[in-house]
Coordinates of C-alpha atoms in Angstrom, one line a residue:
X7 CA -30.2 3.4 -25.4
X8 CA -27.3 5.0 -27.0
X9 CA -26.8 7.0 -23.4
X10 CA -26.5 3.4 -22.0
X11 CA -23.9 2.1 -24.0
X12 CA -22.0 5.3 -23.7
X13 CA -22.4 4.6 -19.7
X14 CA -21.4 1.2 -20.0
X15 CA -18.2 2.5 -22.0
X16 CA -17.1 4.5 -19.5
X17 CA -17.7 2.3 -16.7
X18 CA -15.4 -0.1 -18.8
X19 CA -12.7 2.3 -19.0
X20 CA -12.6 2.8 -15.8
X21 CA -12.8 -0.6 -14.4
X22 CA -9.8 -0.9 -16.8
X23 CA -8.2 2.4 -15.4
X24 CA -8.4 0.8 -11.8
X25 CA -7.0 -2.4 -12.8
X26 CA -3.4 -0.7 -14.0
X27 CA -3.8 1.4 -10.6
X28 CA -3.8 -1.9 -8.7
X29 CA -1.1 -2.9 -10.6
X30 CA 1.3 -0.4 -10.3
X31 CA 1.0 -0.6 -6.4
X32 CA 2.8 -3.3 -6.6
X33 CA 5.6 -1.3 -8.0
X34 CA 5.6 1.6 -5.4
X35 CA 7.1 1.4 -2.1
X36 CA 7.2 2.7 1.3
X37 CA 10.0 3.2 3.6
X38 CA 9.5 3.2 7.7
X39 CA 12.2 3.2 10.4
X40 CA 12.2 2.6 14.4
X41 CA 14.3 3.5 17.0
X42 CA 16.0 5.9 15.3
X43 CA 16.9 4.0 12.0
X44 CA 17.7 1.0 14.1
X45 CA 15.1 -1.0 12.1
X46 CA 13.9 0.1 8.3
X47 CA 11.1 -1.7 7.0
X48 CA 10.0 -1.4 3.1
X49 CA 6.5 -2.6 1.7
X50 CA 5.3 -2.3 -1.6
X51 CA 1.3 -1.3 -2.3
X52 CA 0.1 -4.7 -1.9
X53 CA 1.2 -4.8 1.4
X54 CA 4.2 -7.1 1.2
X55 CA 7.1 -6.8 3.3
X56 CA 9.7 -6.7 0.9
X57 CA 12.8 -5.7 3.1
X58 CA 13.6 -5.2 6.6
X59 CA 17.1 -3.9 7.5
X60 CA 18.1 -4.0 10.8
X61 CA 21.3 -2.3 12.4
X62 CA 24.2 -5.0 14.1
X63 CA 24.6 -2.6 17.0
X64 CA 20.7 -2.5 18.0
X65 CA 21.1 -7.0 18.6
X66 CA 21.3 -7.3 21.8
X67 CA 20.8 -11.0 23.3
X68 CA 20.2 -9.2 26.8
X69 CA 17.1 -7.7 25.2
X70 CA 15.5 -8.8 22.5
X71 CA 12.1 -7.3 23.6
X72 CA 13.5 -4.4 22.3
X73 CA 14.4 -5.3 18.9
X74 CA 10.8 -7.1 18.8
X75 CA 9.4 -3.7 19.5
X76 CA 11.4 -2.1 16.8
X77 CA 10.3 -4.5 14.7
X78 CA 6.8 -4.4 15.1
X79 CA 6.8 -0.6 15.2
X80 CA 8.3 -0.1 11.7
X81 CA 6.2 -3.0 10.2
X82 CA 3.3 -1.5 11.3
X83 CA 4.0 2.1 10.1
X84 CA 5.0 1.1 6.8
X85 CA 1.7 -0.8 6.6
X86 CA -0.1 2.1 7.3
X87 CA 1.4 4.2 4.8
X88 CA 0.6 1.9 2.8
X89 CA -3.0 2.3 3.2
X90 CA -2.5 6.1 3.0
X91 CA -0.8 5.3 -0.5
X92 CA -3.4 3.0 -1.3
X93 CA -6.2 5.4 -0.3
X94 CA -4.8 8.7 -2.2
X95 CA -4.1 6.5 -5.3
X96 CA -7.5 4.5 -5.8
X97 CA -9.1 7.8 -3.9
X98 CA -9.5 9.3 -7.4
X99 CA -11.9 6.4 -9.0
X100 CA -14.3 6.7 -6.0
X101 CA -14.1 10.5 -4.9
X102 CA -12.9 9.7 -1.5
X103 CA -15.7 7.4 -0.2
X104 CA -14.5 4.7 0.8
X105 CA -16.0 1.2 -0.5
X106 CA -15.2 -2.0 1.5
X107 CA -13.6 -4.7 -0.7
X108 CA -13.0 -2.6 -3.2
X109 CA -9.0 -2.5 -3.0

């Protein structure tokens, strides 16, 4: 009995240890460019776009496919380094596997 409430302890801890982790994802960010540094895209650990910085001399009305593409291409990176950010941080509370719905 006294092993299972020493479990239970622990498990409590780190429930509370992941929490924080959550939380402070929200405070780092990630920083991807396109095109050269055309377009610069920042997203914090939640995966909120918190900043996209785009360069006057990449607007073109002639061809704004272009600057969609720029666009799109940094959004997407940053939200993938995101997920690497997200894995390697909550990676230590599940040794690497990786649990659906867990963050």
């Amino acid at each position: 009995m006294k092993n299972m409430q020493q479990m239970m302890r622990q498990v409590k801890k780190m429930q509370e240890e992941m929490q924080k982790a959550q939380e402070g994802l929200k405070e780092k960010v990630v920083e991807s460019s396109a095109g050269g540094g055309a377009v610069t895209v920042k997203a914090n650990g939640h995966k909120e776009i918190i900043e996209i910085a785009i360069k006057p001399e990449v607007v073109d009305a002639e061809d704004v496919e272009m600057l969609q593409d720029l666009v799109l291409t940094a959004v997407n990176d940053a939200l993938r380094k995101v997920d690497e950010l997200v894995g390697k941080e909550m990676g230590r509370f599940t040794g690497g596997m990786n649990i659906p719905g867990l963050f």
